[in-house]
């Protein structure tokens, strides 16, 4: 959890323990300027290909529709926990489906092999 606190303090420019939208946007623009991918994203924002400089849904989630709410570390940690849970669930479901497909393919191959052996009169 120390990493969260450190990252949160980076965004809390005025040190009041809460992050306001303008603080978030300021730090984000600095971070976007420091990577090639960030520069491309920033350029899309400037060209009008992206709705806002912050992912619109994420900004609304953190700061409300009017972007006037403050983000607390507790709310951020809750978001992170839920995000990780969703990612793990998606990975599990994907793995589960793939394993199901593997079992199905294995049973089809086994049935096919048995059918071929039966037709040829070969004992298993």
The first five atom37 places (N, CA, C, CB, O) and aatype in JSON, in Angstrom:
{
  "aatype": [20, 20, 20, 20, 20, 20, 20, 20, 20, 20, 20, 20, 20, 20, 20, 20, 20, 20, 20, 20, 20, 20, 20, 20, 20, 20, 20, 20, 20, 20, 20, 20, 20, 20, 20, 20, 20, 20, 20, 20, 20, 20, 20, 20, 20, 20, 20, 20, 20, 20, 20, 20, 20, 20, 20, 20, 20, 20, 20, 20, 20, 20, 20, 20, 20, 20, 20, 20, 20, 20, 20, 20, 20, 20, 20, 20, 20, 20, 20, 20, 20, 20, 20, 20, 20, 20, 20, 20, 20, 20, 20, 20, 20, 20, 20, 20, 20, 20, 20, 20, 20, 20, 20, 20, 20, 20, 20, 20, 20, 20, 20, 20, 20, 20, 20, 20, 20, 20, 20, 20, 20, 20, 20, 20],
  "atom_mask": [
    [1, 1, 1, 1, 1],
    [1, 1, 1, 1, 1],
    [1, 1, 1, 1, 1],
    [1, 1, 1, 1, 1],
    [1, 1, 1, 1, 1],
    [1, 1, 1, 1, 1],
    [1, 1, 1, 1, 1],
    [1, 1, 1, 1, 1],
    [1, 1, 1, 1, 1],
    [1, 1, 1, 1, 1],
    [1, 1, 1, 1, 1],
    [1, 1, 1, 1, 1],
    [1, 1, 1, 1, 1],
    [1, 1, 1, 1, 1],
    [1, 1, 1, 1, 1],
    [1, 1, 1, 1, 1],
    [1, 1, 1, 1, 1],
    [1, 1, 1, 1, 1],
    [1, 1, 1, 1, 1],
    [1, 1, 1, 1, 1],
    [1, 1, 1, 1, 1],
    [1, 1, 1, 1, 1],
    [1, 1, 1, 1, 1],
    [1, 1, 1, 1, 1],
    [1, 1, 1, 1, 1],
    [1, 1, 1, 1, 1],
    [1, 1, 1, 1, 1],
    [1, 1, 1, 1, 1],
    [1, 1, 1, 1, 1],
    [1, 1, 1, 1, 1],
    [1, 1, 1, 1, 1],
    [1, 1, 1, 1, 1],
    [1, 1, 1, 1, 1],
    [1, 1, 1, 1, 1],
    [1, 1, 1, 1, 1],
    [1, 1, 1, 1, 1],
    [1, 1, 1, 1, 1],
    [1, 1, 1, 1, 1],
    [1, 1, 1, 1, 1],
    [1, 1, 1, 1, 1],
    [1, 1, 1, 1, 1],
    [1, 1, 1, 1, 1],
    [1, 1, 1, 1, 1],
    [1, 1, 1, 1, 1],
    [1, 1, 1, 1, 1],
    [1, 1, 1, 1, 1],
    [1, 1, 1, 1, 1],
    [1, 1, 1, 1, 1],
    [1, 1, 1, 1, 1],
    [1, 1, 1, 1, 1],
    [1, 1, 1, 1, 1],
    [1, 1, 1, 1, 1],
    [1, 1, 1, 1, 1],
    [1, 1, 1, 1, 1],
    [1, 1, 1, 1, 1],
    [1, 1, 1, 1, 1],
    [1, 1, 1, 1, 1],
    [1, 1, 1, 1, 1],
    [1, 1, 1, 1, 1],
    [1, 1, 1, 1, 1],
    [1, 1, 1, 1, 1],
    [1, 1, 1, 1, 1],
    [1, 1, 1, 1, 1],
    [1, 1, 1, 1, 1],
    [1, 1, 1, 1, 1],
    [1, 1, 1, 1, 1],
    [1, 1, 1, 1, 1],
    [1, 1, 1, 1, 1],
    [1, 1, 1, 1, 1],
    [1, 1, 1, 1, 1],
    [1, 1, 1, 1, 1],
    [1, 1, 1, 1, 1],
    [1, 1, 1, 1, 1],
    [1, 1, 1, 1, 1],
    [1, 1, 1, 1, 1],
    [1, 1, 1, 1, 1],
    [1, 1, 1, 1, 1],
    [1, 1, 1, 1, 1],
    [1, 1, 1, 1, 1],
    [1, 1, 1, 1, 1],
    [1, 1, 1, 1, 1],
    [1, 1, 1, 1, 1],
    [1, 1, 1, 1, 1],
    [1, 1, 1, 1, 1],
    [1, 1, 1, 1, 1],
    [1, 1, 1, 1, 1],
    [1, 1, 1, 1, 1],
    [1, 1, 1, 1, 1],
    [1, 1, 1, 1, 1],
    [1, 1, 1, 1, 1],
    [1, 1, 1, 1, 1],
    [1, 1, 1, 1, 1],
    [1, 1, 1, 1, 1],
    [1, 1, 1, 1, 1],
    [1, 1, 1, 1, 1],
    [1, 1, 1, 1, 1],
    [1, 1, 1, 1, 1],
    [1, 1, 1, 1, 1],
    [1, 1, 1, 1, 1],
    [1, 1, 1, 1, 1],
    [1, 1, 1, 1, 1],
    [1, 1, 1, 1, 1],
    [1, 1, 1, 1, 1],
    [1, 1, 1, 1, 1],
    [1, 1, 1, 1, 1],
    [1, 1, 1, 1, 1],
    [1, 1, 1, 1, 1],
    [1, 1, 1, 1, 1],
    [1, 1, 1, 1, 1],
    [1, 1, 1, 1, 1],
    [1, 1, 1, 1, 1],
    [1, 1, 1, 1, 1],
    [1, 1, 1, 1, 1],
    [1, 1, 1, 1, 1],
    [1, 1, 1, 1, 1],
    [1, 1, 1, 1, 1],
    [1, 1, 1, 1, 1],
    [1, 1, 1, 1, 1],
    [1, 1, 1, 1, 1],
    [1, 1, 1, 1, 1],
    [1, 1, 1, 1, 1],
    [1, 1, 1, 1, 1],
    [1, 1, 1, 1, 1],
    [1, 1, 1, 1, 1]
  ],
  "atom_positions": [
    [[0.81, -1.2, 0.0], [0.0, 0.0, 0.0], [0.85, 1.27, 0.0], [-0.92, 0.0, 1.2], [0.35, 2.35, -0.32]],
    [[2.12, 1.15, 0.35], [2.98, 2.33, 0.34], [3.1, 2.93, -1.05], [4.37, 1.99, 0.87], [3.18, 4.15, -1.2]],
    [[3.11, 2.07, -2.07], [3.22, 2.56, -3.44], [2.01, 3.42, -3.81], [3.34, 1.38, -4.43], [2.14, 4.43, -4.5]],
    [[0.84, 3.01, -3.34], [-0.36, 3.8, -3.58], [-0.25, 5.16, -2.93], [-1.6, 3.08, -3.07], [-0.56, 6.19, -3.54]],
    [[0.19, 5.17, -1.71], [0.3, 6.44, -0.98], [1.29, 7.36, -1.67], [0.73, 6.19, 0.47], [1.04, 8.56, -1.79]],
    [[2.4, 6.82, -2.12], [3.41, 7.62, -2.81], [2.85, 8.17, -4.12], [4.68, 6.78, -3.07], [3.0, 9.36, -4.42]],
    [[2.21, 7.31, -4.9], [1.63, 7.75, -6.17], [0.54, 8.79, -5.92], [1.04, 6.56, -6.95], [0.44, 9.79, -6.64]],
    [[-0.26, 8.56, -4.9], [-1.34, 9.5, -4.59], [-0.77, 10.86, -4.21], [-2.22, 8.95, -3.44], [-1.3, 11.9, -4.62]],
    [[0.31, 10.86, -3.44], [0.94, 12.13, -3.04], [1.5, 12.88, -4.24], [2.05, 11.87, -2.01], [1.55, 14.11, -4.24]],
    [[1.92, 12.14, -5.27], [2.4, 12.8, -6.49], [1.29, 13.63, -7.13], [2.92, 11.77, -7.49], [1.54, 14.71, -7.65]],
    [[0.07, 13.11, -7.08], [-1.07, 13.81, -7.68], [-1.63, 14.9, -6.77], [-2.16, 12.82, -8.01], [-2.26, 15.85, -7.25]],
    [[-1.41, 14.77, -5.47], [-1.94, 15.73, -4.5], [-1.0, 16.93, -4.41], [-2.13, 15.07, -3.1], [-0.22, 17.04, -3.46]],
    [[-1.07, 17.8, -5.39], [-0.11, 18.9, -5.51], [-0.2, 19.9, -4.36], [-0.33, 19.61, -6.81], [0.82, 20.47, -3.98]],
    [[-1.39, 20.14, -3.82], [-1.5, 21.12, -2.73], [-1.37, 20.48, -1.35], [-2.83, 21.83, -2.83], [-1.4, 21.19, -0.34]],
    [[-1.2, 19.15, -1.29], [-0.93, 18.47, -0.03], [-2.1, 18.39, 0.94], [0.18, 19.14, 0.64], [-1.89, 18.2, 2.14]],
    [[-3.33, 18.52, 0.45], [-4.48, 18.48, 1.36], [-5.04, 17.08, 1.59], [-5.58, 19.36, 0.82], [-6.03, 16.92, 2.29]],
    [[-4.4, 16.05, 1.0], [-4.84, 14.68, 1.21], [-5.92, 14.22, 0.24], [-5.34, 14.52, 2.6], [-6.39, 13.09, 0.32]],
    [[-6.32, 15.1, -0.66], [-7.31, 14.78, -1.68], [-6.82, 15.3, -3.03], [-8.71, 15.38, -1.32], [-6.1, 16.29, -3.1]],
    [[-7.22, 14.61, -4.08], [-6.82, 15.04, -5.42], [-8.02, 15.65, -6.13], [-6.24, 13.85, -6.24], [-9.08, 15.04, -6.22]],
    [[-7.83, 16.86, -6.61], [-8.86, 17.53, -7.4], [-8.57, 17.28, -8.87], [-8.9, 19.07, -7.09], [-7.46, 16.9, -9.24]],
    [[-9.58, 17.48, -9.7], [-9.43, 17.2, -11.13], [-8.26, 17.97, -11.74], [-10.72, 17.55, -11.86], [-7.5, 17.39, -12.51]],
    [[-8.11, 19.24, -11.41], [-7.03, 20.02, -12.02], [-5.65, 19.49, -11.62], [-7.15, 21.5, -11.63], [-4.72, 19.54, -12.42]],
    [[-5.51, 18.99, -10.39], [-4.25, 18.38, -9.97], [-3.99, 17.11, -10.79], [-4.27, 18.05, -8.45], [-2.89, 16.88, -11.28]],
    [[-5.02, 16.3, -10.92], [-4.92, 15.06, -11.68], [-4.53, 15.34, -13.12], [-6.24, 14.29, -11.63], [-3.66, 14.67, -13.69]],
    [[-5.18, 16.32, -13.72], [-4.92, 16.68, -15.11], [-3.5, 17.21, -15.29], [-5.93, 17.72, -15.59], [-2.84, 16.91, -16.29]],
    [[-3.02, 18.0, -14.33], [-1.66, 18.55, -14.41], [-0.62, 17.44, -14.4], [-1.4, 19.52, -13.25], [0.27, 17.41, -15.25]],
    [[-0.74, 16.52, -13.43], [0.23, 15.43, -13.34], [0.11, 14.51, -14.55], [0.03, 14.62, -12.03], [1.12, 14.05, -15.08]],
    [[-1.1, 14.25, -14.99], [-1.28, 13.39, -16.15], [-0.62, 13.99, -17.39], [-2.77, 13.16, -16.42], [0.01, 13.27, -18.16]],
    [[-0.76, 15.29, -17.58], [-0.15, 15.9, -18.77], [1.37, 15.81, -18.72], [-0.58, 17.37, -18.9], [2.01, 15.63, -19.76]],
    [[1.95, 15.93, -17.54], [3.4, 15.75, -17.39], [3.79, 14.32, -17.73], [3.87, 16.11, -15.95], [4.75, 14.09, -18.46]],
    [[3.03, 13.36, -17.2], [3.33, 11.95, -17.48], [3.15, 11.62, -18.96], [2.44, 11.05, -16.63], [3.96, 10.89, -19.53]],
    [[2.11, 12.16, -19.57], [1.89, 11.9, -20.99], [2.98, 12.5, -21.86], [0.53, 12.44, -21.42], [3.28, 11.98, -22.93]],
    [[3.57, 13.58, -21.41], [4.63, 14.23, -22.19], [5.96, 13.49, -22.1], [4.82, 15.65, -21.72], [6.87, 13.74, -22.89]],
    [[6.07, 12.56, -21.14], [7.37, 11.92, -20.91], [7.53, 10.58, -21.61], [7.57, 11.73, -19.44], [8.59, 9.96, -21.5]],
    [[6.51, 10.11, -22.33], [6.64, 8.85, -23.06], [6.14, 9.03, -24.49], [5.84, 7.72, -22.35], [5.32, 9.9, -24.77]],
    [[6.65, 8.2, -25.39], [6.23, 8.29, -26.79], [4.74, 8.01, -26.92], [7.03, 7.3, -27.65], [4.04, 8.7, -27.67]],
    [[4.25, 7.0, -26.2], [2.82, 6.69, -26.26], [2.01, 7.85, -25.69], [2.52, 5.39, -25.49], [0.95, 8.2, -26.21]],
    [[2.5, 8.45, -24.62], [1.81, 9.59, -24.02], [1.75, 10.77, -24.96], [2.5, 9.99, -22.74], [0.73, 11.46, -25.04]],
    [[2.83, 11.02, -25.68], [2.85, 12.13, -26.64], [1.83, 11.88, -27.75], [4.27, 12.31, -27.23], [1.12, 12.8, -28.15]],
    [[1.76, 10.62, -28.24], [0.77, 10.31, -29.28], [-0.65, 10.52, -28.74], [0.94, 8.85, -29.76], [-1.5, 11.06, -29.44]],
    [[-0.89, 10.08, -27.49], [-2.21, 10.27, -26.89], [-2.51, 11.76, -26.74], [-2.3, 9.56, -25.52], [-3.61, 12.21, -27.04]],
    [[-1.52, 12.5, -26.29], [-1.7, 13.94, -26.11], [-2.01, 14.61, -27.45], [-0.43, 14.57, -25.48], [-2.88, 15.48, -27.53]],
    [[-1.31, 14.19, -28.51], [-1.54, 14.76, -29.83], [-2.95, 14.44, -30.33], [-0.5, 14.23, -30.82], [-3.56, 15.28, -30.99]],
    [[-3.46, 13.25, -30.03], [-4.84, 12.93, -30.4], [-5.81, 13.86, -29.68], [-5.17, 11.46, -30.08], [-6.82, 14.28, -30.25]],
    [[-5.51, 14.16, -28.43], [-6.36, 15.07, -27.66], [-6.37, 16.44, -28.3], [-5.9, 15.16, -26.19], [-7.42, 17.06, -28.45]],
    [[-5.19, 16.91, -28.68], [-5.07, 18.24, -29.29], [-5.82, 18.28, -30.62], [-3.59, 18.61, -29.5], [-6.46, 19.28, -30.95]],
    [[-5.74, 17.18, -31.39], [-6.42, 17.13, -32.69], [-7.91, 16.89, -32.58], [-5.8, 16.06, -33.54], [-8.63, 16.93, -33.58]],
    [[-8.39, 16.65, -31.38], [-9.82, 16.46, -31.18], [-10.3, 15.05, -31.39], [-10.55, 17.35, -32.08], [-11.51, 14.82, -31.49]],
    [[-9.4, 14.08, -31.47], [-9.81, 12.69, -31.68], [-10.2, 11.99, -30.39], [-8.71, 11.93, -32.35], [-10.73, 10.88, -30.42]],
    [[-9.95, 12.61, -29.26], [-10.28, 12.03, -27.96], [-11.14, 13.05, -27.23], [-8.99, 11.66, -27.14], [-10.9, 14.25, -27.32]],
    [[-12.13, 12.56, -26.5], [-13.1, 13.47, -25.87], [-12.46, 14.43, -24.88], [-14.16, 12.66, -25.16], [-12.81, 15.61, -24.86]],
    [[-11.53, 13.96, -24.07], [-10.88, 14.84, -23.1], [-9.49, 14.32, -22.83], [-11.69, 14.94, -21.79], [-9.14, 13.21, -23.23]],
    [[-8.67, 15.14, -22.15], [-7.3, 14.73, -21.88], [-7.23, 13.59, -20.88], [-6.48, 15.9, -21.38], [-6.24, 12.86, -20.85]],
    [[-8.24, 13.43, -20.09], [-8.33, 12.3, -19.17], [-9.39, 11.38, -19.75], [-8.69, 12.75, -17.68], [-10.39, 11.85, -20.29]],
    [[-9.17, 10.07, -19.65], [-10.22, 9.17, -20.11], [-11.54, 9.63, -19.52], [-9.92, 7.69, -19.73], [-11.69, 9.65, -18.3]],
    [[-12.49, 9.99, -20.36], [-13.74, 10.58, -19.9], [-14.43, 9.81, -18.8], [-14.67, 10.72, -21.04], [-14.82, 10.38, -17.79]],
    [[-14.57, 8.51, -18.98], [-15.26, 7.69, -17.99], [-14.49, 7.65, -16.68], [-15.47, 6.27, -18.52], [-15.08, 7.68, -15.6]],
    [[-13.17, 7.58, -16.77], [-12.35, 7.54, -15.56], [-12.45, 8.86, -14.79], [-10.9, 7.24, -15.91], [-12.56, 8.86, -13.57]],
    [[-12.4, 9.96, -15.51], [-12.52, 11.27, -14.86], [-13.86, 11.41, -14.16], [-12.34, 12.4, -15.89], [-13.93, 11.89, -13.03]],
    [[-14.93, 10.99, -14.83], [-16.26, 11.07, -14.22], [-16.34, 10.16, -13.01], [-17.36, 10.7, -15.24], [-16.93, 10.53, -11.99]],
    [[-15.75, 8.98, -13.11], [-15.76, 8.04, -11.97], [-15.05, 8.64, -10.76], [-15.1, 6.71, -12.37], [-15.54, 8.57, -9.64]],
    [[-13.9, 9.23, -11.0], [-13.11, 9.79, -9.89], [-13.64, 11.13, -9.39], [-11.68, 9.96, -10.32], [-13.63, 11.38, -8.18]],
    [[-14.11, 11.99, -10.29], [-14.39, 13.38, -9.92], [-15.84, 13.8, -10.12], [-13.52, 14.28, -10.72], [-16.17, 14.96, -9.88]],
    [[-16.72, 12.9, -10.54], [-18.12, 13.22, -10.74], [-18.36, 13.85, -12.1], [-18.6, 14.16, -9.65], [-17.42, 14.23, -12.79]],
    [[-19.64, 13.95, -12.48], [-19.99, 14.47, -13.81], [-19.51, 15.89, -14.03], [-21.49, 14.41, -14.01], [-19.13, 16.26, -15.14]],
    [[-19.54, 16.69, -12.99], [-19.11, 18.09, -13.11], [-17.61, 18.26, -12.84], [-19.91, 18.98, -12.16], [-17.09, 19.37, -12.87]],
    [[-16.93, 17.15, -12.56], [-15.49, 17.13, -12.25], [-15.16, 18.02, -11.05], [-14.67, 17.59, -13.47], [-14.09, 18.61, -10.98]],
    [[-16.1, 18.11, -10.11], [-15.91, 18.98, -8.95], [-15.73, 18.21, -7.64], [-17.09, 19.91, -8.82], [-15.56, 18.82, -6.59]],
    [[-15.77, 16.88, -7.7], [-15.55, 16.08, -6.49], [-14.06, 15.83, -6.32], [-16.32, 14.74, -6.56], [-13.28, 15.98, -7.26]],
    [[-13.68, 15.45, -5.1], [-12.28, 15.18, -4.82], [-12.06, 13.68, -4.67], [-11.82, 15.91, -3.54], [-12.92, 12.96, -4.17]],
    [[-10.91, 13.24, -5.11], [-10.54, 11.83, -5.04], [-9.73, 11.6, -3.77], [-9.74, 11.39, -6.3], [-8.72, 12.27, -3.54]],
    [[-10.18, 10.66, -2.95], [-9.43, 10.3, -1.74], [-8.63, 9.04, -2.02], [-10.39, 10.09, -0.53], [-8.89, 8.31, -2.97]],
    [[-7.65, 8.8, -1.18], [-6.84, 7.6, -1.35], [-7.69, 6.35, -1.15], [-5.65, 7.59, -0.37], [-7.47, 5.33, -1.81]],
    [[-8.67, 6.43, -0.26], [-9.54, 5.28, -0.03], [-10.36, 4.95, -1.28], [-10.48, 5.56, 1.16], [-10.5, 3.79, -1.64]],
    [[-10.88, 5.97, -1.93], [-11.66, 5.75, -3.15], [-10.76, 5.21, -4.27], [-12.35, 7.07, -3.61], [-11.18, 4.35, -5.05]],
    [[-9.54, 5.7, -4.33], [-8.61, 5.21, -5.34], [-8.24, 3.75, -5.08], [-7.34, 6.08, -5.37], [-8.19, 2.95, -6.02]],
    [[-7.99, 3.4, -3.82], [-7.65, 2.02, -3.48], [-8.83, 1.09, -3.76], [-7.23, 1.92, -2.01], [-8.64, -0.04, -4.22]],
    [[-10.04, 1.55, -3.48], [-11.23, 0.76, -3.78], [-11.35, 0.52, -5.28], [-12.5, 1.46, -3.24], [-11.65, -0.59, -5.72]],
    [[-11.1, 1.57, -6.08], [-11.12, 1.44, -7.53], [-10.09, 0.41, -7.99], [-10.85, 2.81, -8.2], [-10.38, -0.44, -8.82]],
    [[-8.89, 0.49, -7.44], [-7.81, -0.42, -7.82], [-8.18, -1.87, -7.47], [-6.5, -0.03, -7.13], [-7.96, -2.77, -8.27]],
    [[-8.74, -2.07, -6.3], [-9.15, -3.42, -5.88], [-10.21, -3.98, -6.82], [-9.66, -3.4, -4.44], [-10.12, -5.12, -7.25]],
    [[-11.22, -3.17, -7.13], [-12.28, -3.62, -8.04], [-11.74, -3.88, -9.44], [-13.4, -2.57, -8.1], [-12.15, -4.85, -10.09]],
    [[-10.84, -3.04, -9.9], [-10.24, -3.23, -11.22], [-9.47, -4.54, -11.27], [-9.31, -2.05, -11.57], [-9.6, -5.31, -12.22]],
    [[-8.66, -4.8, -10.24], [-7.9, -6.06, -10.2], [-8.83, -7.26, -10.16], [-6.97, -6.08, -9.0], [-8.57, -8.28, -10.8]],
    [[-9.92, -7.16, -9.39], [-10.89, -8.25, -9.31], [-11.5, -8.53, -10.68], [-11.99, -7.93, -8.29], [-11.63, -9.69, -11.08]],
    [[-11.88, -7.47, -11.39], [-12.45, -7.63, -12.73], [-11.46, -8.26, -13.7], [-12.92, -6.28, -13.27], [-11.82, -9.12, -14.5]],
    [[-10.21, -7.84, -13.62], [-9.18, -8.4, -14.51], [-8.98, -9.88, -14.22], [-7.85, -7.64, -14.35], [-8.9, -10.69, -15.15]],
    [[-8.9, -10.24, -12.95], [-8.73, -11.64, -12.58], [-9.92, -12.48, -13.03], [-8.53, -11.78, -11.07], [-9.75, -13.61, -13.5]],
    [[-11.13, -11.93, -12.89], [-12.32, -12.65, -13.33], [-12.29, -12.87, -14.84], [-13.59, -11.87, -12.94], [-12.61, -13.96, -15.32]],
    [[-11.91, -11.85, -15.6], [-11.81, -12.0, -17.05], [-10.78, -13.04, -17.43], [-11.47, -10.65, -17.7], [-11.01, -13.85, -18.33]],
    [[-9.63, -13.04, -16.75], [-8.59, -14.03, -17.04], [-9.09, -15.44, -16.7], [-7.31, -13.72, -16.25], [-8.84, -16.38, -17.45]],
    [[-9.79, -15.56, -15.58], [-10.32, -16.86, -15.18], [-11.32, -17.38, -16.22], [-10.98, -16.78, -13.79], [-11.25, -18.53, -16.64]],
    [[-12.24, -16.5, -16.62], [-13.25, -16.92, -17.59], [-12.62, -17.3, -18.92], [-14.27, -15.81, -17.81], [-13.04, -18.26, -19.57]],
    [[-11.61, -16.55, -19.32], [-10.91, -16.87, -20.57], [-10.22, -18.22, -20.45], [-9.88, -15.78, -20.92], [-10.34, -19.06, -21.35]],
    [[-9.51, -18.43, -19.35], [-8.8, -19.69, -19.14], [-9.81, -20.84, -19.07], [-7.95, -19.64, -17.85], [-9.59, -21.91, -19.63]],
    [[-10.9, -20.6, -18.37], [-11.92, -21.62, -18.2], [-12.49, -22.04, -19.56], [-13.04, -21.12, -17.29], [-12.67, -23.23, -19.82]],
    [[-12.78, -21.05, -20.41], [-13.3, -21.36, -21.75], [-12.26, -22.12, -22.57], [-13.7, -20.06, -22.47], [-12.59, -23.08, -23.27]],
    [[-11.0, -21.68, -22.48], [-9.95, -22.35, -23.26], [-9.78, -23.79, -22.8], [-8.63, -21.59, -23.14], [-9.59, -24.68, -23.62]],
    [[-9.84, -24.01, -21.5], [-9.69, -25.36, -20.98], [-10.87, -26.21, -21.43], [-9.59, -25.34, -19.44], [-10.7, -27.38, -21.78]],
    [[-12.07, -25.63, -21.41], [-13.25, -26.35, -21.89], [-13.1, -26.74, -23.34], [-14.5, -25.5, -21.71], [-13.45, -27.86, -23.72]],
    [[-12.58, -25.83, -24.15], [-12.36, -26.12, -25.57], [-11.32, -27.23, -25.72], [-11.9, -24.85, -26.31], [-11.47, -28.11, -26.56]],
    [[-10.27, -27.18, -24.91], [-9.23, -28.21, -24.99], [-9.81, -29.59, -24.65], [-8.07, -27.88, -24.04], [-9.5, -30.58, -25.31]],
    [[-10.65, -29.64, -23.62], [-11.27, -30.92, -23.25], [-12.19, -31.41, -24.37], [-12.07, -30.77, -21.93], [-12.2, -32.59, -24.69]],
    [[-12.96, -30.48, -24.96], [-13.86, -30.84, -26.05], [-13.07, -31.38, -27.24], [-14.7, -29.63, -26.47], [-13.43, -32.41, -27.8]],
    [[-12.01, -30.69, -27.61], [-11.18, -31.14, -28.74], [-10.57, -32.5, -28.44], [-10.07, -30.11, -29.04], [-10.52, -33.36, -29.32]],
    [[-10.11, -32.69, -27.22], [-9.52, -33.96, -26.83], [-10.55, -35.09, -26.94], [-8.97, -33.88, -25.4], [-10.23, -36.18, -27.43]],
    [[-11.78, -34.83, -26.5], [-12.8, -35.88, -26.57], [-13.19, -36.16, -28.02], [-14.04, -35.47, -25.77], [-13.44, -37.32, -28.37]],
    [[-13.24, -35.13, -28.87], [-13.56, -35.33, -30.29], [-12.47, -36.15, -30.96], [-13.73, -33.97, -31.01], [-12.75, -37.07, -31.72]],
    [[-11.22, -35.81, -30.68], [-10.1, -36.55, -31.26], [-10.12, -38.0, -30.78], [-8.74, -35.89, -30.9], [-9.91, -38.92, -31.57]],
    [[-10.39, -38.2, -29.49], [-10.44, -39.56, -28.94], [-11.57, -40.35, -29.59], [-10.63, -39.52, -27.41], [-11.39, -41.52, -29.94]],
    [[-12.74, -39.72, -29.75], [-13.87, -40.4, -30.4], [-13.55, -40.72, -31.85], [-15.15, -39.54, -30.32], [-13.84, -41.81, -32.33]],
    [[-12.94, -39.77, -32.54], [-12.59, -39.97, -33.94], [-11.6, -41.11, -34.09], [-12.01, -38.68, -34.54], [-11.73, -41.94, -34.99]],
    [[-10.61, -41.15, -33.21], [-9.62, -42.21, -33.28], [-10.27, -43.56, -33.04], [-8.5, -41.97, -32.25], [-9.96, -44.54, -33.73]],
    [[-11.18, -43.62, -32.07], [-11.88, -44.88, -31.79], [-12.73, -45.29, -32.99], [-12.76, -44.73, -30.52], [-12.75, -46.47, -33.36]],
    [[-13.43, -44.34, -33.58], [-14.29, -44.65, -34.74], [-13.45, -45.19, -35.89], [-15.07, -43.4, -35.18], [-13.85, -46.15, -36.56]],
    [[-12.3, -44.57, -36.14], [-11.41, -45.02, -37.22], [-10.91, -46.43, -36.92], [-10.22, -44.05, -37.39], [-10.91, -47.29, -37.81]],
    [[-10.49, -46.67, -35.68], [-10.0, -48.01, -35.32], [-11.09, -49.05, -35.45], [-9.45, -48.0, -33.88], [-10.84, -50.16, -35.92]],
    [[-12.33, -48.7, -35.03], [-13.45, -49.63, -35.16], [-13.71, -49.99, -36.62], [-14.72, -49.03, -34.53], [-13.92, -51.16, -36.95]],
    [[-13.69, -48.98, -37.49], [-13.95, -49.23, -38.92], [-12.86, -50.1, -39.54], [-14.05, -47.9, -39.68], [-13.13, -50.91, -40.42]],
    [[-11.63, -49.91, -39.06], [-10.51, -50.68, -39.61], [-10.35, -52.02, -38.92], [-9.23, -49.88, -39.5], [-9.54, -52.85, -39.34]],
    [[-11.12, -52.24, -37.84], [-11.04, -53.5, -37.12], [-9.81, -53.6, -36.25], [-11.06, -54.64, -38.08], [-9.35, -54.7, -35.94]],
    [[-9.26, -52.47, -35.85], [-8.08, -52.45, -34.99], [-8.54, -52.36, -33.54], [-7.12, -51.26, -35.35], [-9.41, -51.56, -33.2]],
    [[-7.95, -53.22, -32.69], [-8.31, -53.16, -31.27], [-7.53, -52.05, -30.59], [-8.04, -54.52, -30.58], [-6.38, -51.78, -30.93]],
    [[-8.17, -51.43, -29.62], [-7.55, -50.32, -28.91], [-6.5, -50.75, -27.96], [-8.57, -49.54, -28.18], [-5.89, -49.92, -27.29]]
  ]
}
